[in-house]
Short mmCIF file of C-alpha atoms and ligand atoms in Angstrom, two decimals:
data_model
loop_
_atom_site.label_atom_id
_atom_site.label_comp_id
_atom_site.label_asym_id
_atom_site.label_seq_id
_atom_site.Cartn_x
_atom_site.Cartn_y
_atom_site.Cartn_z
CA UNK A 1 7.28 -3.30 11.07
CA UNK A 2 4.43 -2.21 14.15
CA UNK A 3 4.63 1.13 13.72
CA UNK A 4 3.66 1.87 17.27
CA UNK A 5 6.28 0.41 18.55
CA UNK A 6 9.19 0.10 15.32
CA UNK A 7 8.65 -3.64 15.81
CA UNK A 8 10.05 -5.96 13.21
CA UNK A 9 6.24 -7.60 12.55
CA UNK A 10 7.24 -10.13 10.24
CA UNK A 11 8.65 -10.94 7.09
CA UNK A 12 7.08 -11.62 3.73
CA UNK A 13 7.88 -12.72 0.15
CA UNK A 14 9.09 -9.91 -1.80
CA UNK A 15 6.82 -10.68 -5.26
CA UNK A 16 9.21 -10.09 -9.19
CA UNK A 17 7.04 -9.89 -12.24
CA UNK A 18 7.76 -13.89 -12.26
CA UNK A 19 5.54 -13.98 -8.97
CA UNK A 20 3.14 -11.41 -11.49
CA UNK A 21 2.65 -13.36 -13.97
CA UNK A 22 1.84 -16.79 -12.46
CA UNK A 23 -1.11 -14.42 -10.94
CA UNK A 24 -2.52 -13.02 -14.04
CA UNK A 25 -1.39 -16.94 -15.50
CA UNK A 26 -4.00 -18.26 -12.72
CA UNK A 27 -6.19 -15.14 -12.43
CA UNK A 28 -6.82 -15.41 -16.51
CA UNK A 29 -7.31 -19.69 -16.86
CA UNK A 30 -9.63 -19.47 -13.54
CA UNK A 31 -11.18 -16.30 -14.32
CA UNK A 32 -14.05 -18.13 -17.72
CA UNK A 33 -15.41 -20.96 -15.83
CA UNK A 34 -16.32 -18.74 -12.98
CA UNK A 35 -18.07 -15.92 -15.82
CA UNK A 36 -20.40 -19.08 -16.60
CA UNK A 37 -21.65 -19.36 -13.15
CA UNK A 38 -24.65 -17.65 -12.70
CA UNK A 39 -24.44 -14.11 -10.98
CA UNK A 40 -26.79 -15.47 -7.70
CA UNK A 41 -24.28 -18.19 -7.57
CA UNK A 42 -21.25 -15.97 -7.43
CA UNK A 43 -23.21 -13.71 -4.72
CA UNK A 44 -24.05 -16.91 -2.80
CA UNK A 45 -20.60 -17.49 -2.51
CA UNK A 46 -19.19 -13.86 -1.82
CA UNK A 47 -22.39 -13.79 0.94
CA UNK A 48 -20.53 -17.01 2.09
CA UNK A 49 -17.00 -15.12 2.44
CA UNK A 50 -18.71 -12.14 4.19
CA UNK A 51 -19.82 -14.22 7.31
CA UNK A 52 -16.68 -16.18 6.72
CA UNK A 53 -15.00 -13.12 7.57
CA UNK A 54 -17.60 -11.74 10.68
CA UNK A 55 -16.75 -15.21 11.82
CA UNK A 56 -12.93 -14.40 11.93
CA UNK A 57 -13.46 -10.60 12.80
CA UNK A 58 -11.04 -10.53 15.37
CA UNK A 59 -8.10 -11.91 13.76
CA UNK A 60 -9.10 -9.63 10.75
CA UNK A 61 -8.46 -6.38 13.65
CA UNK A 62 -5.84 -8.22 15.28
CA UNK A 63 -3.62 -7.92 11.85
CA UNK A 64 -4.98 -4.74 11.41
CA UNK A 65 -3.95 -3.35 15.00
CA UNK A 66 -0.93 -5.01 14.06
CA UNK A 67 0.11 -3.75 11.59
CA UNK A 68 -0.84 0.09 11.37
CA UNK A 69 -0.62 0.67 15.88
CA UNK A 70 -4.52 1.84 14.98
CA UNK A 71 -6.62 1.74 18.22
CA UNK A 72 -8.73 -2.36 18.02
CA UNK A 73 -12.05 -0.16 18.40
CA UNK A 74 -11.48 1.80 14.65
CA UNK A 75 -9.60 -1.47 13.47
CA UNK A 76 -12.95 -3.75 14.53
CA UNK A 77 -15.27 -0.68 12.71
CA UNK A 78 -13.00 -1.00 9.59
CA UNK A 79 -13.31 -5.47 9.55
CA UNK A 80 -17.26 -4.71 10.27
CA UNK A 81 -17.31 -2.08 7.22
CA UNK A 82 -15.32 -4.86 5.26
CA UNK A 83 -18.22 -7.73 6.30
CA UNK A 84 -21.39 -4.98 5.22
CA UNK A 85 -19.26 -3.85 1.59
CA UNK A 86 -19.25 -8.15 0.86
CA UNK A 87 -23.44 -8.45 2.29
CA UNK A 88 -24.42 -5.27 -0.16
CA UNK A 89 -22.41 -6.41 -3.31
CA UNK A 90 -23.49 -10.50 -2.22
CA UNK A 91 -26.53 -8.66 -3.09
CA UNK A 92 -26.10 -7.67 -5.77
CA UNK A 93 -25.88 -10.86 -7.92
CA UNK A 94 -29.42 -11.41 -7.99
CA UNK A 95 -29.77 -7.63 -9.20
CA UNK A 96 -26.62 -6.79 -12.08
CA UNK A 97 -29.59 -4.93 -13.76
CA UNK A 98 -28.92 -4.05 -16.44
CA UNK A 99 -31.82 -1.80 -18.92
CA UNK A 100 -34.04 -2.14 -21.97
CA UNK A 101 -34.78 0.52 -24.62
CA UNK A 102 -36.46 1.77 -27.75
CA UNK A 103 -35.19 1.51 -31.16
CA UNK A 104 -36.04 3.72 -33.78
CA UNK A 105 -36.40 1.10 -36.36
CA UNK A 106 -39.85 -1.08 -35.76
CA UNK A 107 -39.47 -5.48 -34.44
CA UNK A 108 -36.45 -4.42 -31.90
CA UNK A 109 -35.94 -4.86 -29.46
CA UNK A 110 -32.99 -3.38 -27.63
CA UNK A 111 -31.00 -4.15 -24.32
CA UNK A 112 -28.09 -3.12 -22.74
CA UNK A 113 -26.42 -6.37 -20.14
CA UNK A 114 -22.75 -5.94 -18.26
CA UNK A 115 -20.66 -8.14 -18.96
CA UNK A 116 -17.13 -9.12 -17.17
CA UNK A 117 -14.03 -7.01 -17.68
CA UNK A 118 -11.62 -10.38 -17.37
CA UNK A 119 -9.14 -9.97 -15.60
CA UNK A 120 -8.61 -7.39 -12.57
CA UNK A 121 -5.60 -6.30 -10.67
CA UNK A 122 -6.02 -4.32 -7.71
CA UNK A 123 -3.76 -1.89 -5.97
CA UNK A 124 -4.58 -0.21 -2.58
CA UNK A 125 -3.50 1.55 0.01
CA UNK A 126 -2.53 0.64 3.42
CA UNK A 127 -4.94 3.10 5.40
CA UNK A 128 -7.91 0.97 5.98
CA UNK A 129 -6.32 -2.16 4.32
CA UNK A 130 -10.18 -4.45 5.14
CA UNK A 131 -12.07 -2.28 3.47
CA UNK A 132 -9.67 -1.06 0.52
CA UNK A 133 -9.59 -4.73 0.00
CA UNK A 134 -13.65 -5.37 0.71
CA UNK A 135 -14.10 -2.29 -1.81
CA UNK A 136 -12.56 -3.88 -4.45
CA UNK A 137 -12.69 -7.35 -4.49
CA UNK A 138 -15.91 -8.36 -3.59
CA UNK A 139 -17.21 -6.27 -6.61
CA UNK A 140 -14.58 -7.55 -9.08
CA UNK A 141 -15.57 -11.37 -8.72
CA UNK A 142 -19.09 -10.75 -8.40
CA UNK A 143 -19.39 -9.18 -11.45
CA UNK A 144 -17.36 -12.06 -13.38
CA UNK A 145 -13.81 -10.87 -13.47
CA UNK A 146 -10.56 -12.71 -11.39
CA UNK A 147 -8.22 -10.94 -9.43
CA UNK A 148 -4.61 -9.87 -8.62
CA UNK A 149 -5.09 -8.00 -5.52
CA UNK A 150 -1.52 -6.24 -4.55
CA UNK A 151 -1.73 -4.79 -1.05
CA UNK A 152 -0.08 -2.03 0.37
CA UNK A 153 3.85 -3.00 1.46
CA UNK A 154 2.54 -2.04 5.00
CA UNK A 155 -0.21 -4.24 5.45
CA UNK A 156 0.41 -7.47 4.02
CA UNK A 157 -0.97 -9.73 7.19
CA UNK A 158 -4.79 -8.73 6.86
CA UNK A 159 -4.28 -8.74 2.62
CA UNK A 160 -3.16 -12.95 3.76
CA UNK A 161 -5.43 -13.72 5.86
CA UNK A 162 -8.58 -11.43 3.97
CA UNK A 163 -7.36 -13.84 0.85
CA UNK A 164 -6.86 -16.90 2.52
CA UNK A 165 -10.14 -17.24 4.10
CA UNK A 166 -11.96 -16.02 0.25
CA UNK A 167 -9.46 -19.02 -1.26
CA UNK A 168 -11.34 -21.64 1.02
CA UNK A 169 -14.67 -20.15 -0.51
CA UNK A 170 -13.65 -19.19 -4.02
CA UNK A 171 -13.04 -21.61 -6.71
CA UNK A 172 -9.20 -21.42 -6.73
CA UNK A 173 -8.18 -18.84 -9.30
CA UNK A 174 -10.18 -16.51 -8.72
CA UNK A 175 -8.81 -13.77 -6.11
CA UNK A 176 -4.11 -13.69 -6.43
CA UNK A 177 -2.13 -11.71 -4.27
CA UNK A 178 1.19 -10.22 -4.93
CA UNK A 179 2.64 -8.52 -2.10
CA UNK A 180 6.14 -6.59 -1.87
CA UNK A 181 7.33 -3.47 -2.64
CA UNK A 182 5.37 -0.92 -4.74
CA UNK A 183 7.94 -0.04 -7.52
CA UNK A 184 8.45 -3.41 -8.24
CA UNK A 185 5.53 -5.67 -8.16
CA UNK A 186 3.44 -2.96 -8.75
CA UNK A 187 4.81 -2.08 -12.63
CA UNK A 188 4.80 -5.67 -13.87
CA UNK A 189 0.84 -5.62 -12.65
CA UNK A 190 0.13 -2.84 -14.25
CA UNK A 191 2.79 -3.71 -17.93
CA UNK A 192 1.15 -6.84 -17.90
CA UNK A 193 -0.81 -7.79 -21.43
CA UNK A 194 -2.85 -9.90 -19.46
CA UNK A 195 -4.78 -7.29 -17.04
CA UNK A 196 -7.41 -6.36 -18.45
CA UNK A 197 -8.28 -3.41 -16.05
CA UNK A 198 -6.47 -1.63 -13.15
CA UNK A 199 -8.32 -0.98 -10.62
CA UNK A 200 -5.77 1.68 -8.13
CA UNK A 201 -6.33 3.78 -4.59
CA UNK A 202 -3.12 5.95 -3.38
CA UNK A 203 -1.47 8.97 -4.27
CA UNK A 204 -2.31 11.17 -6.95
CA UNK A 205 1.73 10.68 -8.11
CA UNK A 206 1.27 7.01 -8.49
CA UNK A 207 -2.43 7.84 -9.72
CA UNK A 208 -0.79 9.03 -12.63
CA UNK A 209 1.91 6.97 -13.26
CA UNK A 210 -0.33 4.00 -13.51
CA UNK A 211 -2.81 6.19 -16.01
CA UNK A 212 0.32 6.53 -18.56
CA UNK A 213 1.39 3.18 -18.17
CA UNK A 214 -1.71 1.00 -18.49
CA UNK A 215 -3.34 3.77 -20.48
CA UNK A 216 0.22 2.87 -23.44
CA UNK A 217 -1.91 0.23 -23.73
CA UNK A 218 -5.36 0.98 -23.51
CA UNK A 219 -6.39 -0.48 -19.87
CA UNK A 220 -9.42 0.01 -18.86
CA UNK A 221 -8.18 2.05 -15.60
CA UNK A 222 -9.77 3.44 -12.71
CA UNK A 223 -8.02 5.01 -9.96
CA UNK A 224 -9.32 6.73 -6.86
CA UNK A 225 -6.64 9.46 -5.39
CA UNK A 226 -5.91 11.58 -2.73
CA UNK A 227 -7.42 15.24 -1.24
CA UNK A 228 -7.05 18.37 0.57
CA UNK A 229 -10.46 18.43 2.69
CA UNK A 230 -11.83 20.83 3.12
CA UNK A 231 -14.03 21.49 6.85
CA UNK A 232 -15.95 25.06 6.82
CA UNK A 233 -17.67 26.53 9.92
CA UNK A 234 -19.59 29.64 9.09
CA UNK A 235 -20.59 32.45 12.56
CA UNK A 236 -23.34 30.62 12.05
CA UNK A 237 -22.54 27.13 13.45
CA UNK A 238 -22.63 24.72 16.48
CA UNK A 239 -18.93 25.47 17.67
CA UNK A 240 -18.74 22.93 19.96
CA UNK A 241 -19.79 20.20 17.18
CA UNK A 242 -17.74 22.38 14.93
CA UNK A 243 -14.72 21.37 17.18
CA UNK A 244 -15.81 17.64 17.94
CA UNK A 245 -15.63 17.23 13.55
CA UNK A 246 -13.11 19.01 13.49
CA UNK A 247 -10.76 16.55 16.11
CA UNK A 248 -12.25 13.70 14.88
CA UNK A 249 -11.93 14.18 10.93
CA UNK A 250 -8.32 15.47 10.83
CA UNK A 251 -6.87 13.74 13.40
CA UNK A 252 -8.73 10.03 13.21
CA UNK A 253 -6.12 7.37 11.79
CA UNK A 254 -3.55 9.50 12.55
CA UNK A 255 -5.02 11.11 9.21
CA UNK A 256 -4.12 9.01 7.31
CA UNK A 257 -7.69 8.96 4.98
CA UNK A 258 -8.18 10.05 1.93
CA UNK A 259 -11.42 12.33 3.83
CA UNK A 260 -8.76 13.26 6.43
CA UNK A 261 -9.89 17.63 6.39
CA UNK A 262 -6.55 18.66 6.36
CA UNK A 263 -7.82 22.12 6.12
CA UNK A 264 -10.48 23.96 8.43
CA UNK A 265 -12.20 27.44 6.87
CA UNK A 266 -12.82 29.24 9.04
CA UNK A 267 -15.53 32.95 9.56
CA UNK A 268 -13.50 35.48 10.98
CA UNK A 269 -16.22 36.41 14.02
CA UNK A 270 -15.30 32.70 15.23
CA UNK A 271 -11.70 32.32 14.50
CA UNK A 272 -10.27 32.65 17.73
CA UNK A 273 -12.98 30.80 19.58
CA UNK A 274 -12.95 28.18 17.20
CA UNK A 275 -9.05 28.15 17.85
CA UNK A 276 -8.76 27.98 21.48
CA UNK A 277 -11.42 25.33 21.39
CA UNK A 278 -8.83 23.58 18.41
CA UNK A 279 -6.68 23.33 20.33
CA UNK A 280 -8.04 22.30 23.49
CA UNK A 281 -9.65 19.47 21.82
CA UNK A 282 -6.11 18.70 19.65
CA UNK A 283 -4.00 18.01 22.89
CA UNK A 284 -6.35 15.95 24.68
CA UNK A 285 -6.41 13.46 21.17
CA UNK A 286 -4.98 10.30 20.79
CA UNK A 287 -4.43 9.33 17.26
CA UNK A 288 -1.88 6.68 16.77
CA UNK A 289 0.91 6.08 15.20
CA UNK A 290 1.49 6.47 11.44
CA UNK A 291 2.92 4.31 8.81
CA UNK A 292 6.49 4.71 8.87
CA UNK A 293 9.92 6.60 9.87
CA UNK A 294 9.75 7.89 6.07
CA UNK A 295 5.88 8.84 6.78
CA UNK A 296 7.30 10.89 9.78
CA UNK A 297 9.86 12.24 8.27
CA UNK A 298 8.20 13.74 5.22
CA UNK A 299 5.86 15.50 7.22
CA UNK A 300 7.53 16.71 9.83
CA UNK A 301 10.33 18.44 6.76
CA UNK A 302 7.16 20.35 5.64
CA UNK A 303 6.70 21.45 8.76
CA UNK A 304 9.64 23.10 9.18
CA UNK A 305 8.57 26.67 8.16
CA UNK A 306 4.42 26.65 9.66
CA UNK A 307 3.50 28.52 12.27
CA UNK A 308 2.39 25.36 14.83
CA UNK A 309 -0.53 26.43 17.09
CA UNK A 310 -0.69 22.72 18.44
CA UNK A 311 1.14 19.67 18.44
CA UNK A 312 3.57 19.08 15.88
CA UNK A 313 7.09 16.94 17.39
CA UNK A 314 7.53 12.71 17.28
CA UNK A 315 6.30 11.81 20.94
CA UNK A 316 9.10 10.59 22.72
CA UNK A 317 8.28 7.00 22.88
CA UNK A 318 9.86 3.80 20.13
CA UNK A 319 7.30 4.35 16.54
CA UNK A 320 6.48 6.77 14.94
CA UNK A 321 3.68 8.99 16.64
CA UNK A 322 2.93 12.14 16.05
CA UNK A 323 1.87 14.26 17.70
CA UNK A 324 -1.65 16.45 16.77
CA UNK A 325 -0.90 19.44 15.12
CA UNK A 326 -2.20 22.24 13.78
CA UNK A 327 -0.54 25.12 11.61
CA UNK A 328 -2.15 28.78 11.33
CA UNK A 329 -1.00 31.26 8.68
CA UNK A 330 -0.56 29.41 6.08
CA UNK A 331 -1.13 30.82 2.22
CA UNK A 332 -3.46 29.09 0.21
CA UNK A 333 -1.04 29.03 -2.65
CA UNK A 334 2.19 27.60 -0.71
CA UNK A 335 3.16 23.97 -1.37
CA UNK A 336 1.47 22.61 2.63
CA UNK A 337 -2.30 24.33 1.59
CA UNK A 338 -2.23 21.87 -1.82
CA UNK A 339 0.64 19.33 -0.77
CA UNK A 340 -1.38 15.88 0.82
CA UNK A 341 0.49 15.25 4.00
CA UNK A 342 -1.11 12.16 4.51
CA UNK A 343 -0.78 12.40 8.57
CA UNK A 344 -2.20 13.78 11.93
CA UNK A 345 -2.31 17.71 10.65
CA UNK A 346 -5.24 20.31 9.77
CA UNK A 347 -3.93 23.99 8.38
CA UNK A 348 -6.25 26.64 9.90
CA UNK A 349 -7.72 29.58 7.14
CA UNK A 350 -9.54 32.63 8.49
CA UNK A 351 -12.41 33.79 5.67
CA UNK A 352 -14.60 37.23 5.83
CA UNK A 353 -17.41 35.28 4.98
CA UNK A 354 -19.67 32.07 2.37
CA UNK A 355 -17.93 33.12 -0.65
CA UNK A 356 -14.21 33.72 0.87
CA UNK A 357 -14.54 30.50 2.04
CA UNK A 358 -16.13 28.51 -1.06
CA UNK A 359 -13.18 29.81 -3.36
CA UNK A 360 -10.46 28.27 -0.96
CA UNK A 361 -12.57 25.96 -0.76
CA UNK A 362 -12.43 25.03 -4.77
CA UNK A 363 -8.57 26.28 -5.12
CA UNK A 364 -7.48 23.50 -4.72
CA UNK A 365 -5.90 20.85 -6.53
CA UNK A 366 -7.95 17.51 -5.12
CA UNK A 367 -11.51 17.71 -4.86
CA UNK A 368 -12.40 14.60 -2.51
CA UNK A 369 -14.95 15.42 0.02
CA UNK A 370 -15.99 18.23 1.87
CA UNK A 371 -17.67 20.03 5.33
CA UNK A 372 -20.08 22.91 6.17
CA UNK A 373 -20.89 23.74 9.80
CA UNK A 374 -24.13 26.29 9.71
CA UNK A 375 -27.31 26.64 11.59
CA UNK A 376 -28.87 27.82 7.90
CA UNK A 377 -30.23 25.49 4.97
CA UNK A 378 -29.09 28.72 2.24
CA UNK A 379 -25.84 28.34 4.12
CA UNK A 380 -25.32 24.70 3.54
CA UNK A 381 -27.45 24.58 -0.09
CA UNK A 382 -25.41 27.53 -1.87
CA UNK A 383 -21.99 25.51 -0.44
CA UNK A 384 -23.15 21.92 -1.75
CA UNK A 385 -23.91 23.52 -5.08
CA UNK A 386 -20.92 25.49 -5.69
CA UNK A 387 -18.07 23.66 -3.36
CA UNK A 388 -16.22 21.08 -6.55
CA UNK A 389 -16.13 17.97 -4.55
CA UNK A 390 -17.58 14.52 -4.19
CA UNK A 391 -18.87 14.72 -1.49
CA UNK A 392 -20.28 17.52 1.24
CA UNK A 393 -21.48 16.51 4.47
CA UNK A 394 -23.79 18.99 5.76
CA UNK A 395 -23.36 19.31 10.08
CA UNK A 396 -20.97 16.24 10.18
CA UNK A 397 -17.49 15.43 9.45
CA UNK A 398 -15.20 15.08 6.21
CA UNK A 399 -16.84 11.24 5.47
CA UNK A 400 -15.32 8.80 3.38
CA UNK A 401 -18.56 6.27 2.23
CA UNK A 402 -20.61 3.76 3.44
CA UNK A 403 -21.56 0.21 0.99
CA UNK A 404 -23.89 1.50 -0.21
CA UNK A 405 -23.03 4.58 -1.53
CA UNK A 406 -20.94 5.58 -4.83
CA UNK A 407 -18.20 7.74 -3.95
CA UNK A 408 -14.80 8.99 -5.36
CA UNK A 409 -13.66 12.95 -6.17
CA UNK A 410 -13.12 15.47 -8.73
CA UNK A 411 -9.54 16.95 -10.20
CA UNK A 412 -6.50 15.25 -9.35
CA UNK A 413 -8.65 12.97 -6.57
CA UNK A 414 -10.21 10.27 -9.27
CA UNK A 415 -11.05 9.83 -12.70
CA UNK A 416 -14.09 10.39 -12.34
CA UNK A 417 -15.16 6.97 -11.62
CA UNK A 418 -16.88 6.40 -8.58
CA UNK A 419 -16.15 3.15 -5.91
CA UNK A 420 -18.78 1.61 -3.91
CA UNK A 421 -22.54 1.48 -4.53
CA UNK A 422 -24.16 0.43 -7.63
CA UNK A 423 -21.82 2.29 -9.20
CA UNK A 424 -18.81 0.69 -8.08
CA UNK A 425 -20.20 -2.28 -11.29
CA UNK A 426 -19.76 -0.10 -13.82
CA UNK A 427 -15.80 0.30 -12.92
CA UNK A 428 -15.85 -4.50 -13.11
CA UNK A 429 -18.13 -4.90 -15.93
CA UNK A 430 -18.71 -3.18 -19.74
CA UNK A 431 -22.15 -2.40 -21.31
CA UNK A 432 -23.03 -4.82 -24.30
CA UNK A 433 -26.05 -3.74 -26.56
CA UNK A 434 -27.92 -6.51 -28.04
CA UNK A 435 -30.29 -5.05 -30.60
CA UNK A 436 -33.23 -8.47 -31.54
CA UNK A 437 -34.19 -8.59 -34.08
CA UNK A 438 -38.50 -10.10 -33.32
CA UNK A 439 -39.61 -10.20 -36.59
CA UNK A 440 -37.08 -11.16 -39.36
CA UNK A 441 -39.66 -11.20 -42.45
CA UNK A 442 -40.95 -7.60 -41.27
CA UNK A 443 -37.29 -6.29 -41.86
P1 NAD B 501 0.73 4.93 -2.65
O1 NAD B 501 0.48 5.21 -4.10
O2 NAD B 501 2.41 4.91 -2.50
O3 NAD B 501 0.57 3.12 -2.64
C1 NAD B 501 -0.63 2.78 -3.22
C2 NAD B 501 -0.56 1.21 -3.46
O4 NAD B 501 0.34 1.12 -5.16
C3 NAD B 501 0.84 0.43 -2.63
O5 NAD B 501 -0.46 -0.97 -2.53
C4 NAD B 501 1.43 0.70 -3.62
O6 NAD B 501 2.61 -0.36 -2.82
C5 NAD B 501 0.99 0.79 -4.61
N1 NAD B 501 2.22 1.19 -6.04
C6 NAD B 501 3.69 2.10 -5.38
N2 NAD B 501 4.56 2.62 -6.10
C7 NAD B 501 3.45 1.54 -7.68
C8 NAD B 501 3.78 1.74 -9.12
N3 NAD B 501 4.82 2.24 -10.06
N4 NAD B 501 2.88 0.72 -9.50
C9 NAD B 501 1.89 -0.28 -8.69
N5 NAD B 501 1.33 0.18 -7.94
C10 NAD B 501 2.21 0.35 -7.19
O7 NAD B 501 -0.23 5.46 -1.72
P2 NAD B 501 -0.52 5.13 -0.20
O8 NAD B 501 1.02 5.58 0.79
O9 NAD B 501 -0.41 3.15 0.18
O10 NAD B 501 -1.79 5.74 0.68
C11 NAD B 501 -2.13 6.87 0.91
C12 NAD B 501 -2.75 8.14 -0.37
O11 NAD B 501 -3.98 7.49 -0.91
C13 NAD B 501 -3.18 8.75 -0.57
O12 NAD B 501 -3.04 10.13 -1.49
C14 NAD B 501 -4.69 8.42 -0.19
O13 NAD B 501 -5.68 9.83 0.03
C15 NAD B 501 -5.39 7.51 -1.11
N6 NAD B 501 -6.36 6.98 -0.41
C16 NAD B 501 -7.26 6.76 -1.49
C17 NAD B 501 -9.02 6.92 -1.51
C18 NAD B 501 -9.68 7.23 -2.05
O14 NAD B 501 -10.67 6.05 -2.05
N7 NAD B 501 -9.73 7.99 -3.33
C19 NAD B 501 -9.45 6.19 -0.18
C20 NAD B 501 -7.57 5.50 0.47
C21 NAD B 501 -6.32 6.27 0.07
#
């Protein structure tokens, strides 16, 4: 369906366990030969793929505009981010560094090298589909794994296009796709005995289910989950910039960002001024539709008893549009403060000082990203040190990542892994320690 007007976009196969078995079998049979190519050669093919994606950047962005209704400029930026990830990871084919170390025993050389994990299930969210595929598929394949990609049921078109471009370049079976509803096609994939690694990006709820079920058979499980990210505005902040970043962080992509600023924590001394400017900024923002009627209804029902300062209503047009919404007067331990809504909704909190702000920010089940606006390096450093989050931004928005930077969170935002950057290589390889006795006659 098209979120922008609620019309039908396309029909897609509703894959079942038979399709999953076929995809896993294709991956299993392709993986050994793929892994015997040198990492440099795999990197060369992935660079070719990044070039091919670049040549079809407009087409990729068009698919995302159709299936998500987001502004074209945003979709183009996401296509570029996916392509950049491709180039970055392709370069790792010439590095894929291991380590050497010493031994307590003489005549011994010890080194650690990376091996592929095997067959990887890559299960992703709808929110930024192209980077979501690229963040997982490029490093998985570079490291010598074969993969089965399970895109969100909301974004089948971009996933098919991405995979068909990849399959013109990669050997058959290295990258496979299964479509369909998460609850139907996900379980047979997660529970398949031939899937060695499940790499998942999505909600904490689904992540918990995957961890339990893949955990039972002791598969490697990597989870990148939700956030309830806070942006703190101190009394010495540049308020114009703080408002600008808050609006963009809370409402871009209709708030459907794991890194969205869904909590704005503002010092008492500037609260009223900030609130006035924020409400004005939100009123002018075009955030795009949310992904589905179900999501819209869920967000609206969670706002029922809230004090809404701005927005809070469905727009009178076809599709799934919600006004950028600001709420205040919510207790830190209320459900609304703790649950991720994944929509264009942010909550304002009033605090006395930095210590109270830090306490409030950390009083959350999540810990993905965070931001502080201040002119004081001491406040910035104190916040960076004390905040429980995987990312800290000073005087900017609550960001995601760049291709060369690791990304992930603490607490219920993940299980300790980092995606992107060279950190992704740890997700898609296993370390192997080689002990080489250099002169057997001396042992
Ligand atoms: P979701 O958990 O509903 O779905 C994610 C994926 O899992 C989809 O492909 C879905 O079809 C599939 N799925 C659903 N049930 C499954 C099951 N039982 N077994 C296997 N797969 C199943 O999440 P969503 O609504 O698509 O995405 C929103 C969530 O993703 C938010 O919580 C957001 O914060 C998170 N997210 C996190 C990051 C990150 O890097 N930390 C990035 C983007 C989105």
